[in-house]
GROMACS .gro file of C-alpha atoms in nm:
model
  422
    1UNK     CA    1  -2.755   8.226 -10.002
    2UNK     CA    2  -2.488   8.033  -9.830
    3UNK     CA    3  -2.467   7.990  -9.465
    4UNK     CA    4  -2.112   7.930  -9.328
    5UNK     CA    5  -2.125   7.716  -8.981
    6UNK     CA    6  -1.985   7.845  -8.700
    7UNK     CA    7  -1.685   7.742  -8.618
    8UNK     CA    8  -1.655   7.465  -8.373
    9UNK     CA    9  -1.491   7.564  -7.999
   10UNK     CA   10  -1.184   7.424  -7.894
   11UNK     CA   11  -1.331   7.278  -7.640
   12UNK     CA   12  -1.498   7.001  -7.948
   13UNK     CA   13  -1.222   7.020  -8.178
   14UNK     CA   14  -0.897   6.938  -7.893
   15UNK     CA   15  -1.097   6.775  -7.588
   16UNK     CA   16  -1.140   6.433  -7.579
   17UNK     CA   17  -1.452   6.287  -7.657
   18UNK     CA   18  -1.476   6.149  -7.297
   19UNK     CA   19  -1.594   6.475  -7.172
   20UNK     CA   20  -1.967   6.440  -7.018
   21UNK     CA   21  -2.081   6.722  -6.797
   22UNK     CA   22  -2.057   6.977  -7.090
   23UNK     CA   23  -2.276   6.792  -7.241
   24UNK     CA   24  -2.593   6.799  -7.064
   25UNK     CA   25  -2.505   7.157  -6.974
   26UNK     CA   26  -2.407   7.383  -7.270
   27UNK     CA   27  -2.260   7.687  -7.131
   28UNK     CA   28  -1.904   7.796  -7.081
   29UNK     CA   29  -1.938   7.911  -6.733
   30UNK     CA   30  -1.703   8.187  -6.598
   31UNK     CA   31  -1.745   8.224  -6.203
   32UNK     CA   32  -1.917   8.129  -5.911
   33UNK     CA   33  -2.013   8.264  -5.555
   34UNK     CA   34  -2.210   8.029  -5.296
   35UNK     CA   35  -2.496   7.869  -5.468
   36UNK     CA   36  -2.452   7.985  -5.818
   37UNK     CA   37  -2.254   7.958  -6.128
   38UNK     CA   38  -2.268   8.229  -6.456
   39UNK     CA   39  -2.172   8.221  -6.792
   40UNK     CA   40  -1.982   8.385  -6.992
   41UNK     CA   41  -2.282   8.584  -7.093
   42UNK     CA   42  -2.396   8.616  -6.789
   43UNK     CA   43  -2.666   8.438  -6.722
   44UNK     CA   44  -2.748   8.255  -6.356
   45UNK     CA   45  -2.771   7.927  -6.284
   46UNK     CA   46  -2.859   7.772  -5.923
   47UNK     CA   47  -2.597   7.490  -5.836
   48UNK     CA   48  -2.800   7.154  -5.731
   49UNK     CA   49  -2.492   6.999  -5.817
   50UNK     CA   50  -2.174   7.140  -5.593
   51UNK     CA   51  -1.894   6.974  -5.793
   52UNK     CA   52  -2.077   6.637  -5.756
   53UNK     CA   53  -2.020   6.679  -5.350
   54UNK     CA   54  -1.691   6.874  -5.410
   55UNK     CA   55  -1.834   7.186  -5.316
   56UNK     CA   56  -2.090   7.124  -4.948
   57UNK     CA   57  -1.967   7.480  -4.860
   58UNK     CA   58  -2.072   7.638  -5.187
   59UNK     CA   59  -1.833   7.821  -5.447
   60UNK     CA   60  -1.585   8.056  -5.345
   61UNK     CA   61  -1.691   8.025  -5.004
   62UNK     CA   62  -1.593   8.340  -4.828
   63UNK     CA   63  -1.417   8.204  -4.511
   64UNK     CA   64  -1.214   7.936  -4.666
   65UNK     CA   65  -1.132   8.203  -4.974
   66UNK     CA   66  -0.985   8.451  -4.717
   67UNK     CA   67  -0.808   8.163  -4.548
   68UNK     CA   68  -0.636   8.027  -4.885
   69UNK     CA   69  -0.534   8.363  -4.960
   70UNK     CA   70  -0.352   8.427  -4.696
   71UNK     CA   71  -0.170   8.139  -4.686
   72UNK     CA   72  -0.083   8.156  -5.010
   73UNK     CA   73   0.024   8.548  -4.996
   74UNK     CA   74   0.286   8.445  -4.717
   75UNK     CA   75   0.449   8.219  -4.961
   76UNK     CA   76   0.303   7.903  -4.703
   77UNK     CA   77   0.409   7.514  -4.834
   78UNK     CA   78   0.175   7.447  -5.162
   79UNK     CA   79   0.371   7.087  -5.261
   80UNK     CA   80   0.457   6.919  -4.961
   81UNK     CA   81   0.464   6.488  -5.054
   82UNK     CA   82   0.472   6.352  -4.704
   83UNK     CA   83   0.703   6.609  -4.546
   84UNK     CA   84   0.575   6.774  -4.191
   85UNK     CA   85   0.441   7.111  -4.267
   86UNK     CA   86   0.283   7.348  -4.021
   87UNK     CA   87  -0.063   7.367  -4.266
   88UNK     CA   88  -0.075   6.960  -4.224
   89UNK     CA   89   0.006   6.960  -3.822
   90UNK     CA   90  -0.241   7.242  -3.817
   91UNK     CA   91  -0.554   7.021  -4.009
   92UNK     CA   92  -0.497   6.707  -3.822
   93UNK     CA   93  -0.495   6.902  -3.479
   94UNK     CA   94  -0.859   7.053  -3.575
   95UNK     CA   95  -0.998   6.725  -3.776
   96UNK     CA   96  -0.850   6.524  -3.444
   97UNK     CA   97  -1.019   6.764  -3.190
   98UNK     CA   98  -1.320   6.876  -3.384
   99UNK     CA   99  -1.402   6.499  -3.565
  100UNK     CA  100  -1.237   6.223  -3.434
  101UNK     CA  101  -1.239   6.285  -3.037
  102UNK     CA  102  -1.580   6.398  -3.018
  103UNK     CA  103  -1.727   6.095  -3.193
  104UNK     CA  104  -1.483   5.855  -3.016
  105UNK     CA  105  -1.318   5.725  -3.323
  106UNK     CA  106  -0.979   5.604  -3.302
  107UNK     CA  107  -0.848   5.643  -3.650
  108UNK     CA  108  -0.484   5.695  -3.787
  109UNK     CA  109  -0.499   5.942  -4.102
  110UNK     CA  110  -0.317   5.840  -4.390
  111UNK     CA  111  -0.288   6.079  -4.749
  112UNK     CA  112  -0.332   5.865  -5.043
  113UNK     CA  113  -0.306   6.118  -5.289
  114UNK     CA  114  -0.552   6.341  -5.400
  115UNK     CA  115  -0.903   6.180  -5.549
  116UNK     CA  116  -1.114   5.936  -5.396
  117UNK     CA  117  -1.065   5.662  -5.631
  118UNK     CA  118  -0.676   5.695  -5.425
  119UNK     CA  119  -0.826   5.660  -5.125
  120UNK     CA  120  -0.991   5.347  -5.204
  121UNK     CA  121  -0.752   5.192  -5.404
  122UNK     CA  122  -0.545   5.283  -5.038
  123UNK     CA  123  -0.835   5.113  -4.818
  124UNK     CA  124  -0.820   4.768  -5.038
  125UNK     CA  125  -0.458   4.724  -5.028
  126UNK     CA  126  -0.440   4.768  -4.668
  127UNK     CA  127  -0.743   4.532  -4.639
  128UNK     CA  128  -0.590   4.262  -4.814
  129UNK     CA  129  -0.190   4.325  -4.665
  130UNK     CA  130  -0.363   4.248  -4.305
  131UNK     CA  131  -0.607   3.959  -4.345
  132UNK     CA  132  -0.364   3.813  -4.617
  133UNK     CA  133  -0.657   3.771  -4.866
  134UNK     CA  134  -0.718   3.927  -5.184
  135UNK     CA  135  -1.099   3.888  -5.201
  136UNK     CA  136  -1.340   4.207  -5.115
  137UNK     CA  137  -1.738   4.186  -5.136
  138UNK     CA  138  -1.853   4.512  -5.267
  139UNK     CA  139  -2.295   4.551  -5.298
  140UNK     CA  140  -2.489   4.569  -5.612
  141UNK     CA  141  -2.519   4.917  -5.787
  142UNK     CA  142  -2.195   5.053  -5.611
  143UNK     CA  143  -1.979   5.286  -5.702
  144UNK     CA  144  -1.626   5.389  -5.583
  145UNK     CA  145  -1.404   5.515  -5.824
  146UNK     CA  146  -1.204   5.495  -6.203
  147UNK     CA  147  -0.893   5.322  -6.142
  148UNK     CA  148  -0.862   4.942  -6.177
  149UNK     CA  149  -0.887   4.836  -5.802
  150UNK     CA  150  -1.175   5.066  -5.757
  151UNK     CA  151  -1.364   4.955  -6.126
  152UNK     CA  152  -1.334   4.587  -5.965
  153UNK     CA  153  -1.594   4.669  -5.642
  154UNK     CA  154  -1.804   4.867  -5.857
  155UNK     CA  155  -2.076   4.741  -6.022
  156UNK     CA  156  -2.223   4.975  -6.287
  157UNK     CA  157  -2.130   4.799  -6.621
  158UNK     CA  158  -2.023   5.083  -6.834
  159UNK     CA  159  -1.726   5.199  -6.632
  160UNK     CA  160  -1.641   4.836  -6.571
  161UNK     CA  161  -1.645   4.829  -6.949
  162UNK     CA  162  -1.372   5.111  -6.999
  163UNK     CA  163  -1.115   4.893  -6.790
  164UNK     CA  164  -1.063   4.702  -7.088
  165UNK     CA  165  -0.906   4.400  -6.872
  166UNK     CA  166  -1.052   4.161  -6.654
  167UNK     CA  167  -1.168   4.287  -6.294
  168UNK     CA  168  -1.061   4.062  -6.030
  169UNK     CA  169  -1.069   3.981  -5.695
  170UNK     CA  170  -1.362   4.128  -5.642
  171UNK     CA  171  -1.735   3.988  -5.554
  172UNK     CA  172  -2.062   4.168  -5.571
  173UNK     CA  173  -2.373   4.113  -5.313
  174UNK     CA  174  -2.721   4.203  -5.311
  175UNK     CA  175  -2.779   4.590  -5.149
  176UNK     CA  176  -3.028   4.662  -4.914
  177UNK     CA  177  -3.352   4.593  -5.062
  178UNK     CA  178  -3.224   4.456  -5.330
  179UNK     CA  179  -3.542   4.203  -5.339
  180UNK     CA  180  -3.748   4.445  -5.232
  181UNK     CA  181  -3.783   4.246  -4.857
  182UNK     CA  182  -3.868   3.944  -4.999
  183UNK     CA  183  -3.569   3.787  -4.874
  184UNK     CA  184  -3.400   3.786  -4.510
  185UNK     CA  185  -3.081   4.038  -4.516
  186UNK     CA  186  -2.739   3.892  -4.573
  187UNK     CA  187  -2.976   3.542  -4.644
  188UNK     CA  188  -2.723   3.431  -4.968
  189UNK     CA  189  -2.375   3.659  -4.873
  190UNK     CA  190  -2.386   3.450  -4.533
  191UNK     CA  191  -2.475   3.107  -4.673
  192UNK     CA  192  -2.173   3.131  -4.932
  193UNK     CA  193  -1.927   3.283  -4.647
  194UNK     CA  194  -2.065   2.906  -4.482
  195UNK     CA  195  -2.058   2.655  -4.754
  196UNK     CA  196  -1.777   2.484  -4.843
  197UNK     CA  197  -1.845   2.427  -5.188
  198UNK     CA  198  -1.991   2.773  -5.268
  199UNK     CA  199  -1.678   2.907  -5.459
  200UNK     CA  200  -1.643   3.228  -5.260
  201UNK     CA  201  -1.310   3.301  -5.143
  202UNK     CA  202  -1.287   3.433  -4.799
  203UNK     CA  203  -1.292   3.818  -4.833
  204UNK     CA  204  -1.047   4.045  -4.653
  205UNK     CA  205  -1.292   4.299  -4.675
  206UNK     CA  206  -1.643   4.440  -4.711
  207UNK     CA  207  -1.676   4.775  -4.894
  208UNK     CA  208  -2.015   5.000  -4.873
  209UNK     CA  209  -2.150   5.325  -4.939
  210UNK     CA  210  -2.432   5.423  -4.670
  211UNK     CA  211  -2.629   5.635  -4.947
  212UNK     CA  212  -2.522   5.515  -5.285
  213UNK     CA  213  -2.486   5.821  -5.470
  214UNK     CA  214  -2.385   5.702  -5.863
  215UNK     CA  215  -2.601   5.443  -5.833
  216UNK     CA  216  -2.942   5.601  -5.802
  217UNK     CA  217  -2.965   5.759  -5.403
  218UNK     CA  218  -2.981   5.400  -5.256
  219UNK     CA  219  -3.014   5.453  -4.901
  220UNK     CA  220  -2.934   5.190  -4.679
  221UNK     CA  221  -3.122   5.138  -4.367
  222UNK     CA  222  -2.939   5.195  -4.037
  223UNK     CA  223  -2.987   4.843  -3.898
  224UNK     CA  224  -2.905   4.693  -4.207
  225UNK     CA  225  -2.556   4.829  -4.203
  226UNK     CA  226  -2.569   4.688  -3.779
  227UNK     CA  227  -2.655   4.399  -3.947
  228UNK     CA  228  -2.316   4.425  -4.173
  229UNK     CA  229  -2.100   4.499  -3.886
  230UNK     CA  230  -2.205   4.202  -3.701
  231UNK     CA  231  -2.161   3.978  -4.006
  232UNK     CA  232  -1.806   4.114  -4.082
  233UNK     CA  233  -1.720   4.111  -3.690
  234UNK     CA  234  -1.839   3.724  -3.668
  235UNK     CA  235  -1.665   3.600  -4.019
  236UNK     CA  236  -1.297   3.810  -3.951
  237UNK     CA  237  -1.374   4.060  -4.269
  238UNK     CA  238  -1.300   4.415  -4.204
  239UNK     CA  239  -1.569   4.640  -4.308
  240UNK     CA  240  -1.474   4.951  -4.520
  241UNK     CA  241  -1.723   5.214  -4.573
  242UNK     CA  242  -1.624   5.461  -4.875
  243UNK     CA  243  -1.794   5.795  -4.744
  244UNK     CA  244  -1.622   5.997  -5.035
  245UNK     CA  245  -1.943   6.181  -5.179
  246UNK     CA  246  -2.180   6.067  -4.872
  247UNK     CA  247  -1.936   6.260  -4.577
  248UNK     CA  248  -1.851   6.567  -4.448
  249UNK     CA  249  -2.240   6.611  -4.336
  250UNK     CA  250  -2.363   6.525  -4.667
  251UNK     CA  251  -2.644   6.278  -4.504
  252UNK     CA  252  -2.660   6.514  -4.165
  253UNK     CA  253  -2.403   6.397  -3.968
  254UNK     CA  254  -2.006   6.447  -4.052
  255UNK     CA  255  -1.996   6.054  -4.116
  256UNK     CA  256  -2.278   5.890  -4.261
  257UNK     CA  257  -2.274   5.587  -4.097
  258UNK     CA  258  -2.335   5.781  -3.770
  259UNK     CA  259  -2.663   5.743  -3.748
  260UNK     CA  260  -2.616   5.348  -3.744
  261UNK     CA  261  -2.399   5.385  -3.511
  262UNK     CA  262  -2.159   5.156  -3.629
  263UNK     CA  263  -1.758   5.219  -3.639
  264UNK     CA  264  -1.603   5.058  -3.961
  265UNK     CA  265  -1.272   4.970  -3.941
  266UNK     CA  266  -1.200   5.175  -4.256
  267UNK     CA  267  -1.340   5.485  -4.418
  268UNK     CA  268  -1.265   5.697  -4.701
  269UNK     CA  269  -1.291   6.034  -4.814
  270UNK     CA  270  -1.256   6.300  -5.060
  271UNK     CA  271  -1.440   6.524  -5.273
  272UNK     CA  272  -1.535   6.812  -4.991
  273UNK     CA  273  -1.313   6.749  -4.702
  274UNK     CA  274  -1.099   7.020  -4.855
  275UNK     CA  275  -1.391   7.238  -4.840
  276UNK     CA  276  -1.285   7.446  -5.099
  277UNK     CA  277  -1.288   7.219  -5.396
  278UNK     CA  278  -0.924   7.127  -5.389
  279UNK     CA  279  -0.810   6.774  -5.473
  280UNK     CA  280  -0.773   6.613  -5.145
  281UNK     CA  281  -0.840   6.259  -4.932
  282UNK     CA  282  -0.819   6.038  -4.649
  283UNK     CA  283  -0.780   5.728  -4.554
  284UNK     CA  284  -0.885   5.656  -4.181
  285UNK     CA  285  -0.812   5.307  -4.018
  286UNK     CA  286  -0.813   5.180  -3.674
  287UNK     CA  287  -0.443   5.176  -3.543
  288UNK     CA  288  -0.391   4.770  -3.529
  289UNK     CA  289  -0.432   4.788  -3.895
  290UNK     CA  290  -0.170   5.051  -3.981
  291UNK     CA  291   0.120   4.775  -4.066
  292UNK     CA  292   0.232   5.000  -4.367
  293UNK     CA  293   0.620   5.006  -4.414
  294UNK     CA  294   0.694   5.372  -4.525
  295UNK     CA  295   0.642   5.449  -4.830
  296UNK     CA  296   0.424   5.127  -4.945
  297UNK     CA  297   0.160   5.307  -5.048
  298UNK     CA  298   0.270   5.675  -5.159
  299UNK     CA  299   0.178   5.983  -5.456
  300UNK     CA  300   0.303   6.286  -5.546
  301UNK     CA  301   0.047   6.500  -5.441
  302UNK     CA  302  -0.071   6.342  -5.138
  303UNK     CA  303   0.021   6.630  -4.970
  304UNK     CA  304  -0.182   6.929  -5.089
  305UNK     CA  305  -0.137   7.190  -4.834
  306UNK     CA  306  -0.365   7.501  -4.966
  307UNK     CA  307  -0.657   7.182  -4.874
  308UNK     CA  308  -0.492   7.124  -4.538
  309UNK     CA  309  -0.567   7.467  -4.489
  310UNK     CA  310  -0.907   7.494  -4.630
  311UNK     CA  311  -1.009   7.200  -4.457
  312UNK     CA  312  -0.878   7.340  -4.154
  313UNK     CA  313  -1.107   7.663  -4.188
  314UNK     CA  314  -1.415   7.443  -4.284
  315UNK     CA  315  -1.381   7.196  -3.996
  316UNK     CA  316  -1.340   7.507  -3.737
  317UNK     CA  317  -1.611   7.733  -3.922
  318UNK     CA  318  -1.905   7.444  -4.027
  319UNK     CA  319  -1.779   7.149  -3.754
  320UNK     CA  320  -1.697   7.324  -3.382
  321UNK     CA  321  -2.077   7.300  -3.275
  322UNK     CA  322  -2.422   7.119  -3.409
  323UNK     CA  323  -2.541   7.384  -3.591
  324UNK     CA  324  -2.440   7.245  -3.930
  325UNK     CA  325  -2.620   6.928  -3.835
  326UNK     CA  326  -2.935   7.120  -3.759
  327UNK     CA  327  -2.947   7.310  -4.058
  328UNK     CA  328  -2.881   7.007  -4.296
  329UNK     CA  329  -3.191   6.845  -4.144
  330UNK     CA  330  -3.376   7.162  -4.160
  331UNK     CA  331  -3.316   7.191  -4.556
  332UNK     CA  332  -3.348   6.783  -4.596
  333UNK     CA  333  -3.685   6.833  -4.458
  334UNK     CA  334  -3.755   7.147  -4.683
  335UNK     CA  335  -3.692   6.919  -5.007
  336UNK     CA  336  -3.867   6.604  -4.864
  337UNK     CA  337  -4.184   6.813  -4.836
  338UNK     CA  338  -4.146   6.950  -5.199
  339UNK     CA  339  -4.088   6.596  -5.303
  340UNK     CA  340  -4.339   6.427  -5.145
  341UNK     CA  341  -4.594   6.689  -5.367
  342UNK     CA  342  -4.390   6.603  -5.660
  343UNK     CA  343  -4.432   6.241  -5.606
  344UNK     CA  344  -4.821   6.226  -5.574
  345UNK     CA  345  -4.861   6.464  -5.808
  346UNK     CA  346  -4.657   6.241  -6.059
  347UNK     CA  347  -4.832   5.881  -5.933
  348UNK     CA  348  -4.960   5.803  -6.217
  349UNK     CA  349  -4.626   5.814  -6.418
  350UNK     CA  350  -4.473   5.604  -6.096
  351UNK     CA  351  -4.250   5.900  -5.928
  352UNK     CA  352  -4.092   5.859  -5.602
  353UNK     CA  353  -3.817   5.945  -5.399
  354UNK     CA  354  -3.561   5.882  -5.193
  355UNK     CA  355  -3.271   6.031  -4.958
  356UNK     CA  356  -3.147   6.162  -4.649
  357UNK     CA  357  -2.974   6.530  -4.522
  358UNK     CA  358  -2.936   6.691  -4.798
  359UNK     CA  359  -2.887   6.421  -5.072
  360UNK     CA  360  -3.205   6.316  -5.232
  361UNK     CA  361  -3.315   6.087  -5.564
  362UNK     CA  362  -3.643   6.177  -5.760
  363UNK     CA  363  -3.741   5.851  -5.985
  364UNK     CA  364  -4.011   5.810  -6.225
  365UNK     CA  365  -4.116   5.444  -6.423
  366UNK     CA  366  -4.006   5.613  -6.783
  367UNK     CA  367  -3.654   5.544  -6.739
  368UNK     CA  368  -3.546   5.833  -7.007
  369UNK     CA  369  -3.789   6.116  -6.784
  370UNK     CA  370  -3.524   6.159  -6.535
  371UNK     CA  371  -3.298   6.304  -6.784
  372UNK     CA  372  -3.565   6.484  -6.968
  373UNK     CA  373  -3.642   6.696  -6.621
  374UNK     CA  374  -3.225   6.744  -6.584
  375UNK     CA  375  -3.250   6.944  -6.965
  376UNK     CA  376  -3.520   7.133  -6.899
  377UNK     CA  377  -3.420   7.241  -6.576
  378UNK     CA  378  -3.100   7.384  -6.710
  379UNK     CA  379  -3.292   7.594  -6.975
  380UNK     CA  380  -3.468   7.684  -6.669
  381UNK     CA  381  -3.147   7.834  -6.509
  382UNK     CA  382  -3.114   7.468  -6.232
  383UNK     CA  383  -2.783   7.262  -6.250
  384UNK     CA  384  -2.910   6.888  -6.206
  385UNK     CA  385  -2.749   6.563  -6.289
  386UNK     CA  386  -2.903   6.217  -6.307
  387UNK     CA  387  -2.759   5.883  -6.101
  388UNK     CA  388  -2.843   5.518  -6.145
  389UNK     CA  389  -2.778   5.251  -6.386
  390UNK     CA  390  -2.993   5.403  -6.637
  391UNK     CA  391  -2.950   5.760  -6.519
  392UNK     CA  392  -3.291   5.692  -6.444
  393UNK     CA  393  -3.290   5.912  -6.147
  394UNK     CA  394  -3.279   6.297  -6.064
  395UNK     CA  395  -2.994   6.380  -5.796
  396UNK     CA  396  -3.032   6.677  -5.597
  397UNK     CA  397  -2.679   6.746  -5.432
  398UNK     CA  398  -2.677   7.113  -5.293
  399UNK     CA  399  -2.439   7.269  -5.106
  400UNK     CA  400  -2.502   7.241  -4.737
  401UNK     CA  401  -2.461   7.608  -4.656
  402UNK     CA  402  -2.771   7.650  -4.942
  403UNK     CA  403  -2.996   7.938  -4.833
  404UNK     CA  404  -3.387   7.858  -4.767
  405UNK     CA  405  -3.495   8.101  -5.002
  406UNK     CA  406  -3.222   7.941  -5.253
  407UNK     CA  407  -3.345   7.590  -5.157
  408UNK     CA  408  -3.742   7.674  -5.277
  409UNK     CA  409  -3.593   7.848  -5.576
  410UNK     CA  410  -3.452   7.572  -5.706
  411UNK     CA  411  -3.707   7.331  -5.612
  412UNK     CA  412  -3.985   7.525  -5.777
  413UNK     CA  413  -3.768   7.499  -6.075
  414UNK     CA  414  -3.738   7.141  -6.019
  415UNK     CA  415  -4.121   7.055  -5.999
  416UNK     CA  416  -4.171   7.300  -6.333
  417UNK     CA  417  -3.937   7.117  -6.480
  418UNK     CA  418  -4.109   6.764  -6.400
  419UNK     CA  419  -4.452   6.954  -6.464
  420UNK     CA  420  -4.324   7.052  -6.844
  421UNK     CA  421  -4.171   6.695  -6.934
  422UNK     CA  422  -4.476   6.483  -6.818
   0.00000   0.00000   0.00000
């Protein structure tokens, strides 16, 4: 008897080989509501995931749906460039009077274009047009985006690899507890910035994720990033923190360097300030820096205005009072206490873990176990990927609007799932 294969989807015969998600989760997926995806065939799956921190308000979410709807029914702006549009007037009102002025931060906004690898590739270029340098310090394990600019701060080797060209201008530096405290913060970045013959060129700029997400939930400690401020303040380096994945309450607060209370004198974003999913970002700088001539730094679609309008709705729905920050910390807590049972129960095999709001890393000494956990939670009916050099670590990245009951669903799933690949 001869079996005939089946015939292989379009989706391995036409897409590129580059493709990556798919892999790890084999389903063709047809719609989503809140915290859950389902397949063609039906089938449920609990999103840990949210479009890698596209998605804080969940799929589909209902208010931001009924507000992109409408604005698209009245035949409202969708392609806009720079032009002045009533759905870009009406975001920056409500991110001005609901972000900015509450939190005392006196950023211009500036629309790079729509990813966040834009947005940074914006930040460095207006680093190095005002200090006149071309140098920028980025931090061990850091990630912050695809294109060239962006590859040349990050330090993961295999998308360096894909550039295919030497990175420049660029200079890494130990993260926070890098050395695991064995030596003083900032102990070697400082003595290079001070020796003459150390070979360091004198960086414009000093870019940082507060939680690195890519590289394996690194969470940096609040008075380590003081500590970072002060250095860039005292050696005339502008310090640029890249909250693409880590903002929009991802770590509690809208910002995540809140809690250090430090103001950087450039931050970027992406991923969910559209709320909705929508390809959209910022670039925020203190005014004395905006010394762009118009149009030095421009895209095609850097003005999306179904995400102005999304992000409007989010901002006013999720940002008007602290109950969004309340319920992030409630649900950080929830997973923290499932962890820290995961953890001890795993000792032996050298689990532990590591996060803040509602961003958390679960690590184990087997490098390849984090990935093992990731497969079987999937067959399990749990979306998880894996961060860190090694993607030796399990990333939990739900949606901020997450249910309770939702939250322990998933996490039961997720310490099954660590039970059955011990």
């Amino acid at each position: 008897m001869t079996i005939t294969p089946p015939a292989l989807s379009v989706f391995e015969t036409l897409e590129s080989e580059v493709r990556s998600y798919c892999r790890g989760w084999p389903a063709v997926f047809d719609r989503a509501q809140g915290s859950h995806l389902y397949d063609e065939d039906g089938h449920a799956y609990l999103d840990f995931f949210a479009g890698a921190g596209s998605l804080n308000y969940g799929h589909n979410n209902p208010v931001l749906k009924r507000a992109l709807i409408d604005y698209i029914e009245r035949d409202g702006i969708t392609h806009g460039l720079d032009m002045a549009t009533a759905a870009k007037r009406n975001f920056l009102e409500t991110f001005q009077n609901t972000v900015l002025r509450p939190r005392d931060l006196p950023y211009k906004v500036m629309f790079p274009g729509p990813t966040g690898t834009n947005a940074v590739e914006s930040a460095l270029k207006l680093a190095r047009k005002v200090k006149g340098r071309e140098s920028v310090v980025s931090f061990t394990n850091a990630f912050h985006g695809m294109s060239l600019g962006a590859l040349a701060v990050t330090g993961n080797a295999f998308k360096r690899a894909g550039a295919g060209i030497p990175l420049v201008h660029g200079t890494p530096m130990p993260f926070d507890n890098y050395f695991d405290g064995s030596v003083p913060d900032f102990l070697w970045f400082e003595r290079l910035l001070e020796d003459q013959g150390s070979g360091l060129n004198k960086p414009a700029a000093v870019i940082v994720e507060t939680v690195q997400g890519e590289g394996g939930i690194n969470v940096a400690r609040a008075e380590w990033l003081r500590a970072l401020q002060d250095l860039c303040h005292r050696q005339d380096m502008l310090l640029i923190v890249d909250d693409i994945q880590m903002g929009c309450g991802r770590t509690g607060e809208f910002f995540s360097f809140e809690e250090a209370g430090i103001t950087p004198d450039i931050v970027t974003l992406s991923k969910s300030i559209s709320g909705y999913g929508l390809p959209m970002s910022l670039c925020l700088f203190k005014p004395e820096l905006d010394i762009w001539e118009p149009g030095e730094h421009n895209g095609t679609f850097r003005g999306n205005n179904p995400a102005f309008v999304t992000a409007a709705a989010a901002l006013e729905t999720y940002w008007a009072d602290g109950h969004m920050e309340q319920q992030i910390r409630a649900r950080g807590e929830q997973v923290e206490q499932v962890l820290l049972s995961v953890a001890a129960e795993n000792a032996e095999s050298g689990a532990s873990y590591r996060g803040r709001g509602l961003v958390w890393g679960l690590e184990f000494a087997d490098k390849g176990r984090a990935t093992a956990v990731c497969k079987r939670a999937f067959e399990l009916g749990l979306l998880l990927e894996t961060s860190g050099p090694q993607s030796e670590v399990v990333k939990l990245l739900p949606a901020l609007t997450i249910t309770p009951d939702e939250l322990d669903e998933g996490l039961r799933i997720l310490a099954r799932s660590v039970r059955e690949t011990a």
